[in-house]
Tab-separated table of C-alpha atoms in Angstrom:
chain	number	residue	atom	x	y	z
A	5	UNK	CA	8.486	-9.275	-31.145
A	6	UNK	CA	10.120	-9.521	-27.750
A	7	UNK	CA	8.420	-8.920	-24.415
A	8	UNK	CA	10.304	-5.630	-24.127
A	9	UNK	CA	8.973	-4.246	-27.419
A	10	UNK	CA	5.449	-5.134	-26.271
A	11	UNK	CA	5.923	-3.420	-22.923
A	12	UNK	CA	3.515	-0.487	-22.633
A	13	UNK	CA	4.306	2.745	-20.864
A	14	UNK	CA	1.712	4.148	-18.467
A	15	UNK	CA	1.374	7.670	-17.268
A	16	UNK	CA	0.530	6.548	-13.709
A	17	UNK	CA	0.386	3.315	-11.709
A	18	UNK	CA	-1.253	2.934	-8.284
A	19	UNK	CA	-0.592	-0.055	-6.005
A	20	UNK	CA	-1.384	-0.560	-2.327
A	21	UNK	CA	-1.771	-3.129	0.439
A	22	UNK	CA	1.265	-5.175	-0.521
A	23	UNK	CA	1.905	-6.167	3.125
A	24	UNK	CA	5.600	-6.919	2.758
A	25	UNK	CA	6.719	-8.784	5.858
A	26	UNK	CA	3.793	-11.226	5.827
A	27	UNK	CA	3.627	-14.719	4.388
A	28	UNK	CA	0.470	-13.834	2.476
A	29	UNK	CA	2.221	-11.175	0.387
A	30	UNK	CA	2.342	-12.112	-3.313
A	31	UNK	CA	5.784	-10.547	-3.773
A	32	UNK	CA	6.781	-12.699	-6.751
A	33	UNK	CA	3.702	-11.678	-8.726
A	34	UNK	CA	4.257	-8.032	-7.812
A	35	UNK	CA	7.879	-8.249	-8.975
A	36	UNK	CA	6.658	-9.759	-12.228
A	37	UNK	CA	4.243	-6.840	-12.622
A	38	UNK	CA	6.850	-4.195	-11.763
A	39	UNK	CA	9.306	-5.713	-14.231
A	40	UNK	CA	6.685	-5.510	-16.983
A	41	UNK	CA	5.545	-1.950	-16.230
A	42	UNK	CA	7.093	1.396	-16.997
A	43	UNK	CA	5.381	4.571	-15.879
A	44	UNK	CA	6.016	8.259	-15.324
A	45	UNK	CA	4.548	8.125	-11.817
A	46	UNK	CA	4.043	5.345	-9.265
A	47	UNK	CA	1.783	5.826	-6.261
A	48	UNK	CA	2.292	3.528	-3.260
A	49	UNK	CA	-1.085	3.950	-1.580
A	50	UNK	CA	-0.332	2.565	1.874
A	51	UNK	CA	0.273	-0.723	3.692
A	52	UNK	CA	3.284	-1.450	1.517
A	53	UNK	CA	5.168	-2.774	4.555
A	54	UNK	CA	3.199	-4.497	7.322
A	55	UNK	CA	4.687	-3.009	10.475
A	56	UNK	CA	1.992	-4.641	12.622
A	57	UNK	CA	3.066	-8.127	11.591
A	58	UNK	CA	6.812	-7.412	11.694
A	59	UNK	CA	6.468	-6.264	15.319
A	60	UNK	CA	5.125	-9.706	16.213
A	61	UNK	CA	7.528	-11.832	14.175
A	62	UNK	CA	10.222	-11.036	11.617
A	63	UNK	CA	9.636	-12.346	8.110
A	64	UNK	CA	11.569	-10.729	5.265
A	65	UNK	CA	12.542	-13.056	2.386
A	66	UNK	CA	14.599	-11.971	-0.602
A	67	UNK	CA	11.519	-11.412	-2.779
A	68	UNK	CA	10.227	-8.792	-0.320
A	69	UNK	CA	13.579	-7.008	-0.344
A	70	UNK	CA	13.550	-7.173	-4.154
A	71	UNK	CA	10.191	-5.346	-4.297
A	72	UNK	CA	11.676	-2.428	-2.338
A	73	UNK	CA	14.869	-2.281	-4.406
A	74	UNK	CA	12.906	-2.479	-7.676
A	75	UNK	CA	10.719	0.461	-6.665
A	76	UNK	CA	13.738	2.434	-5.442
A	77	UNK	CA	15.527	1.769	-8.741
A	78	UNK	CA	12.546	3.135	-10.650
A	79	UNK	CA	12.675	6.310	-8.554
A	80	UNK	CA	16.450	6.599	-8.998
A	81	UNK	CA	16.100	6.225	-12.773
A	82	UNK	CA	13.689	9.117	-13.143
A	83	UNK	CA	10.195	7.839	-12.338
A	84	UNK	CA	8.218	9.874	-9.812
A	85	UNK	CA	7.367	7.724	-6.783
A	86	UNK	CA	4.931	8.963	-4.137
A	87	UNK	CA	4.369	6.985	-0.925
A	88	UNK	CA	1.127	7.582	0.994
A	89	UNK	CA	1.511	5.572	4.238
A	90	UNK	CA	-1.364	3.450	5.528
A	91	UNK	CA	-2.251	2.173	8.972
A	92	UNK	CA	0.019	-0.881	8.733
A	93	UNK	CA	3.035	1.259	7.807
A	94	UNK	CA	1.970	4.249	9.867
A	95	UNK	CA	5.541	4.568	11.186
A	96	UNK	CA	6.272	6.374	7.905
A	97	UNK	CA	3.737	9.091	8.722
A	98	UNK	CA	6.412	10.655	10.906
A	99	UNK	CA	8.249	11.468	7.677
A	100	UNK	CA	5.377	13.072	5.723
A	101	UNK	CA	6.519	15.868	3.393
A	102	UNK	CA	10.047	14.447	3.301
A	103	UNK	CA	11.910	12.643	0.509
A	104	UNK	CA	13.934	9.448	0.956
A	105	UNK	CA	15.853	7.824	-1.884
A	106	UNK	CA	13.935	9.913	-4.463
A	107	UNK	CA	10.611	8.747	-2.931
A	108	UNK	CA	8.241	11.501	-1.735
A	109	UNK	CA	6.249	10.721	1.426
A	110	UNK	CA	2.828	12.391	1.572
A	111	UNK	CA	-0.211	11.982	3.805
A	112	UNK	CA	-2.375	12.355	0.695
A	113	UNK	CA	-2.056	13.883	-2.741
A	114	UNK	CA	-4.062	15.383	-5.592
A	115	UNK	CA	-3.283	13.738	-8.922
A	116	UNK	CA	-4.348	15.365	-12.182
A	117	UNK	CA	-4.975	12.937	-15.032
A	118	UNK	CA	-4.012	13.600	-18.628
A	119	UNK	CA	-7.602	14.597	-19.421
A	120	UNK	CA	-7.786	17.076	-16.541
A	121	UNK	CA	-9.553	15.096	-13.796
A	122	UNK	CA	-8.403	15.807	-10.240
A	123	UNK	CA	-8.150	12.675	-8.073
A	124	UNK	CA	-7.658	12.600	-4.314
A	125	UNK	CA	-5.120	9.867	-3.432
A	126	UNK	CA	-5.455	8.493	0.113
A	127	UNK	CA	-4.973	5.143	1.805
A	128	UNK	CA	-8.422	5.298	3.412
A	129	UNK	CA	-7.970	3.938	6.947
A	130	UNK	CA	-9.248	7.214	8.395
A	131	UNK	CA	-12.689	6.221	7.050
A	132	UNK	CA	-12.586	2.822	8.780
A	133	UNK	CA	-14.358	3.180	12.114
A	134	UNK	CA	-12.759	0.024	13.508
A	135	UNK	CA	-9.229	1.292	12.875
A	136	UNK	CA	-10.078	4.796	14.047
A	137	UNK	CA	-12.097	4.108	17.197
A	138	UNK	CA	-11.446	0.463	18.210
A	139	UNK	CA	-7.804	-0.242	17.482
A	140	UNK	CA	-7.809	-3.421	19.582
A	141	UNK	CA	-10.571	-4.806	17.368
A	142	UNK	CA	-8.535	-3.920	14.283
A	143	UNK	CA	-5.604	-5.944	15.645
A	144	UNK	CA	-7.940	-8.866	16.393
A	145	UNK	CA	-9.364	-8.659	12.889
A	146	UNK	CA	-5.833	-8.561	11.484
A	147	UNK	CA	-5.015	-11.814	13.292
A	148	UNK	CA	-8.137	-13.517	11.906
A	149	UNK	CA	-7.379	-12.170	8.435
A	150	UNK	CA	-3.832	-13.552	8.530
A	151	UNK	CA	-5.199	-16.953	9.547
A	152	UNK	CA	-7.449	-16.871	6.468
A	153	UNK	CA	-4.431	-15.977	4.327
A	154	UNK	CA	-2.457	-18.954	5.710
A	155	UNK	CA	-5.363	-21.286	4.933
A	156	UNK	CA	-5.618	-19.668	1.523
A	157	UNK	CA	-1.929	-20.392	0.804
A	158	UNK	CA	-2.272	-24.099	1.600
A	159	UNK	CA	-5.507	-24.327	-0.349
A	160	UNK	CA	-3.938	-22.756	-3.424
A	161	UNK	CA	-0.925	-25.047	-3.129
A	162	UNK	CA	-3.332	-27.970	-3.560
A	163	UNK	CA	-5.077	-26.180	-6.453
A	164	UNK	CA	-1.748	-25.664	-8.242
A	165	UNK	CA	-0.863	-29.342	-7.924
A	166	UNK	CA	-4.233	-30.183	-9.447
A	167	UNK	CA	-3.637	-27.765	-12.311
A	168	UNK	CA	-6.089	-25.056	-11.213
A	169	UNK	CA	-5.447	-21.302	-11.037
A	170	UNK	CA	-5.266	-18.995	-8.031
A	171	UNK	CA	-8.458	-18.436	-6.023
A	172	UNK	CA	-8.808	-16.179	-2.970
A	173	UNK	CA	-10.605	-17.723	-0.006
A	174	UNK	CA	-10.592	-14.493	2.016
A	175	UNK	CA	-11.963	-12.467	-0.899
A	176	UNK	CA	-14.702	-15.072	-1.379
A	177	UNK	CA	-15.660	-14.892	2.300
A	178	UNK	CA	-15.725	-11.079	2.277
A	179	UNK	CA	-18.005	-11.066	-0.755
A	180	UNK	CA	-20.388	-13.577	0.842
A	181	UNK	CA	-20.628	-12.301	4.410
A	182	UNK	CA	-23.345	-9.665	4.737
A	183	UNK	CA	-21.550	-7.513	7.310
A	184	UNK	CA	-18.368	-7.435	5.239
A	185	UNK	CA	-20.287	-6.391	2.141
A	186	UNK	CA	-22.023	-3.632	4.111
A	187	UNK	CA	-18.676	-2.465	5.514
A	188	UNK	CA	-17.239	-2.174	2.003
A	189	UNK	CA	-20.287	-0.234	0.831
A	190	UNK	CA	-20.111	2.145	3.802
A	191	UNK	CA	-16.370	2.662	3.294
A	192	UNK	CA	-16.763	3.432	-0.413
A	193	UNK	CA	-19.546	5.935	0.249
A	194	UNK	CA	-17.548	7.656	3.000
A	195	UNK	CA	-14.459	7.995	0.805
A	196	UNK	CA	-16.524	9.301	-2.110
A	197	UNK	CA	-18.202	11.814	0.221
A	198	UNK	CA	-14.777	13.099	1.306
A	199	UNK	CA	-13.741	13.528	-2.328
A	200	UNK	CA	-16.928	15.496	-2.997
A	201	UNK	CA	-16.223	17.728	0.032
A	202	UNK	CA	-12.773	18.488	-1.376
A	203	UNK	CA	-14.352	19.338	-4.744
A	204	UNK	CA	-12.271	16.866	-6.752
A	205	UNK	CA	-13.465	14.635	-9.568
A	206	UNK	CA	-12.547	11.339	-7.989
A	207	UNK	CA	-10.592	9.392	-5.412
A	208	UNK	CA	-8.012	6.601	-5.460
A	209	UNK	CA	-7.611	4.574	-2.270
A	210	UNK	CA	-6.765	1.130	-0.914
A	211	UNK	CA	-7.150	-0.307	2.604
A	212	UNK	CA	-10.099	-2.688	2.167
A	213	UNK	CA	-8.463	-5.093	-0.331
A	214	UNK	CA	-11.374	-4.723	-2.734
A	215	UNK	CA	-10.496	-3.463	-6.217
A	216	UNK	CA	-13.210	-1.314	-7.756
A	217	UNK	CA	-13.733	1.466	-10.299
A	218	UNK	CA	-17.185	3.020	-10.506
A	219	UNK	CA	-19.125	6.234	-10.144
A	220	UNK	CA	-20.634	7.034	-6.739
A	221	UNK	CA	-22.860	10.008	-7.407
A	222	UNK	CA	-20.677	12.511	-9.239
A	223	UNK	CA	-17.423	11.063	-7.851
A	224	UNK	CA	-15.229	8.516	-9.630
A	225	UNK	CA	-14.341	5.968	-6.934
A	226	UNK	CA	-11.228	3.871	-7.575
A	227	UNK	CA	-9.742	1.292	-5.221
A	228	UNK	CA	-6.529	-0.270	-6.492
A	229	UNK	CA	-7.035	-3.471	-4.484
A	230	UNK	CA	-4.095	-5.349	-2.991
A	231	UNK	CA	-1.201	-7.776	-3.514
A	232	UNK	CA	-2.301	-10.357	-0.969
A	233	UNK	CA	-5.590	-11.610	-2.402
A	234	UNK	CA	-6.404	-10.158	-5.806
A	235	UNK	CA	-3.030	-8.842	-7.060
A	236	UNK	CA	-4.440	-5.722	-8.708
A	237	UNK	CA	-3.203	-2.321	-9.800
A	238	UNK	CA	-4.884	0.789	-11.132
A	239	UNK	CA	-3.233	2.336	-14.195
A	240	UNK	CA	-3.677	5.528	-16.214
A	241	UNK	CA	-2.746	5.589	-19.895
A	242	UNK	CA	-1.308	8.609	-21.689
A	243	UNK	CA	-4.802	9.861	-22.552
A	244	UNK	CA	-6.053	9.740	-18.962
A	245	UNK	CA	-8.061	6.508	-19.205
A	246	UNK	CA	-8.065	4.494	-15.973
A	247	UNK	CA	-8.097	0.684	-15.853
A	248	UNK	CA	-7.796	-2.012	-13.218
A	249	UNK	CA	-5.315	-4.762	-14.026
A	250	UNK	CA	-5.957	-8.112	-12.315
A	251	UNK	CA	-2.453	-9.493	-12.652
A	252	UNK	CA	-2.823	-13.003	-11.164
A	253	UNK	CA	-5.776	-13.758	-13.424
A	254	UNK	CA	-4.002	-12.302	-16.447
A	255	UNK	CA	-0.920	-14.445	-15.873
A	256	UNK	CA	-2.995	-17.561	-15.297
A	257	UNK	CA	-5.006	-17.095	-18.476
A	258	UNK	CA	-1.904	-16.283	-20.490
A	259	UNK	CA	-0.221	-19.476	-19.321
A	260	UNK	CA	-3.316	-21.528	-20.092
A	261	UNK	CA	-2.986	-20.310	-23.686
A	262	UNK	CA	0.769	-20.758	-24.036
A	263	UNK	CA	1.472	-23.787	-21.824
A	264	UNK	CA	-1.632	-25.493	-20.338
A	265	UNK	CA	-1.222	-26.883	-16.826
A	266	UNK	CA	1.780	-24.748	-15.908
A	267	UNK	CA	1.801	-22.687	-12.724
A	268	UNK	CA	1.565	-19.002	-13.688
A	269	UNK	CA	3.548	-17.796	-10.663
A	270	UNK	CA	6.610	-19.705	-11.896
A	271	UNK	CA	6.162	-18.855	-15.561
A	272	UNK	CA	8.603	-16.738	-17.576
A	273	UNK	CA	7.456	-13.236	-18.419
A	274	UNK	CA	5.347	-12.957	-21.560
A	275	UNK	CA	5.209	-9.173	-21.703
A	276	UNK	CA	2.468	-6.989	-20.283
A	277	UNK	CA	1.550	-5.642	-23.701
A	278	UNK	CA	0.919	-9.140	-25.027
A	279	UNK	CA	-1.206	-10.029	-21.993
A	280	UNK	CA	-3.360	-6.921	-22.268
A	281	UNK	CA	-3.801	-7.467	-25.997
A	282	UNK	CA	-4.951	-11.043	-25.336
A	283	UNK	CA	-7.602	-9.880	-22.880
A	284	UNK	CA	-8.859	-7.096	-25.104
A	285	UNK	CA	-9.223	-9.552	-27.980
A	286	UNK	CA	-10.977	-12.033	-25.670
A	287	UNK	CA	-13.389	-9.334	-24.446
A	288	UNK	CA	-14.276	-8.207	-27.968
A	289	UNK	CA	-14.657	-11.751	-29.365
A	290	UNK	CA	-18.086	-13.169	-28.776
A	291	UNK	CA	-19.653	-9.849	-27.809
A	292	UNK	CA	-22.400	-10.222	-30.360
A	293	UNK	CA	-24.998	-7.989	-28.732
A	294	UNK	CA	-24.400	-4.341	-27.914
A	295	UNK	CA	-25.403	-4.823	-24.274
A	296	UNK	CA	-23.038	-7.755	-23.815
A	297	UNK	CA	-20.279	-5.851	-25.586
A	298	UNK	CA	-20.568	-2.887	-23.259
A	299	UNK	CA	-20.492	-5.103	-20.184
A	300	UNK	CA	-17.340	-6.893	-21.291
A	301	UNK	CA	-15.499	-3.795	-22.438
A	302	UNK	CA	-16.205	-1.999	-19.164
A	303	UNK	CA	-14.841	-4.888	-17.103
A	304	UNK	CA	-11.406	-4.565	-15.468
A	305	UNK	CA	-8.647	-6.015	-17.624
A	306	UNK	CA	-7.990	-9.538	-16.459
A	307	UNK	CA	-11.152	-9.756	-14.383
A	308	UNK	CA	-13.417	-12.684	-15.109
A	309	UNK	CA	-17.120	-12.152	-14.533
């Protein structure tokens, strides 16, 4: 079978925090993902273009342009594309409730899944106290974050030459620093509280570059992550089931099976369907106890424990 025949079709795909216009953007991996995915609806959940960084210095390689044209082509060819601007592309908030090139711009949206759940779709920066009340500190934090991304790029260049897969330094630091962990927890609780106030079943957001899908009280909290560190997307199948796809890890593992030692970012496409099948088989194999089986099957596709 060819990659095309293995290509699944999703009902909905959510991506955010791509940060086109920055050197840390993993545009090639996102293009690979977009070329493997078909869907009825695509949500762009903010910070797709990094206006903050582009104001300071212009950086716009062909791969970043290709991401925009690929998304626009999907919209032109019949897919529904909804853009919810974030704080880094807040310039687009001037065009809320307008349509450009078949792309609808909305401040937020309510998405109904195939099984009837109502999900609030927001970027989430309005629940970040630093962005809301201390903008200067947000800019300072953005500068420090970009420095970490630069260091991360050099570090992963060395890892690739040594035959190792991608590893996110900034994600590691966020998960180890107590204040960062507390910030993420506070953010998640605040977003879930807003969803509960609006009497919806769940929420899909971005902003904090931390992919997650879990229940917070009675609210299903979903964060689709980013395309700078983790390269993740949230997807809904035709039955309404939601999954997180960790694309960089999926590609790396797939290449380790098909061609050990090769860099996944430069690998030819293997087909999203084949990759997902590989991970589902891997998760089910070796799950001898019921407790272990449940833990593996609930894990995001492509996410290693």
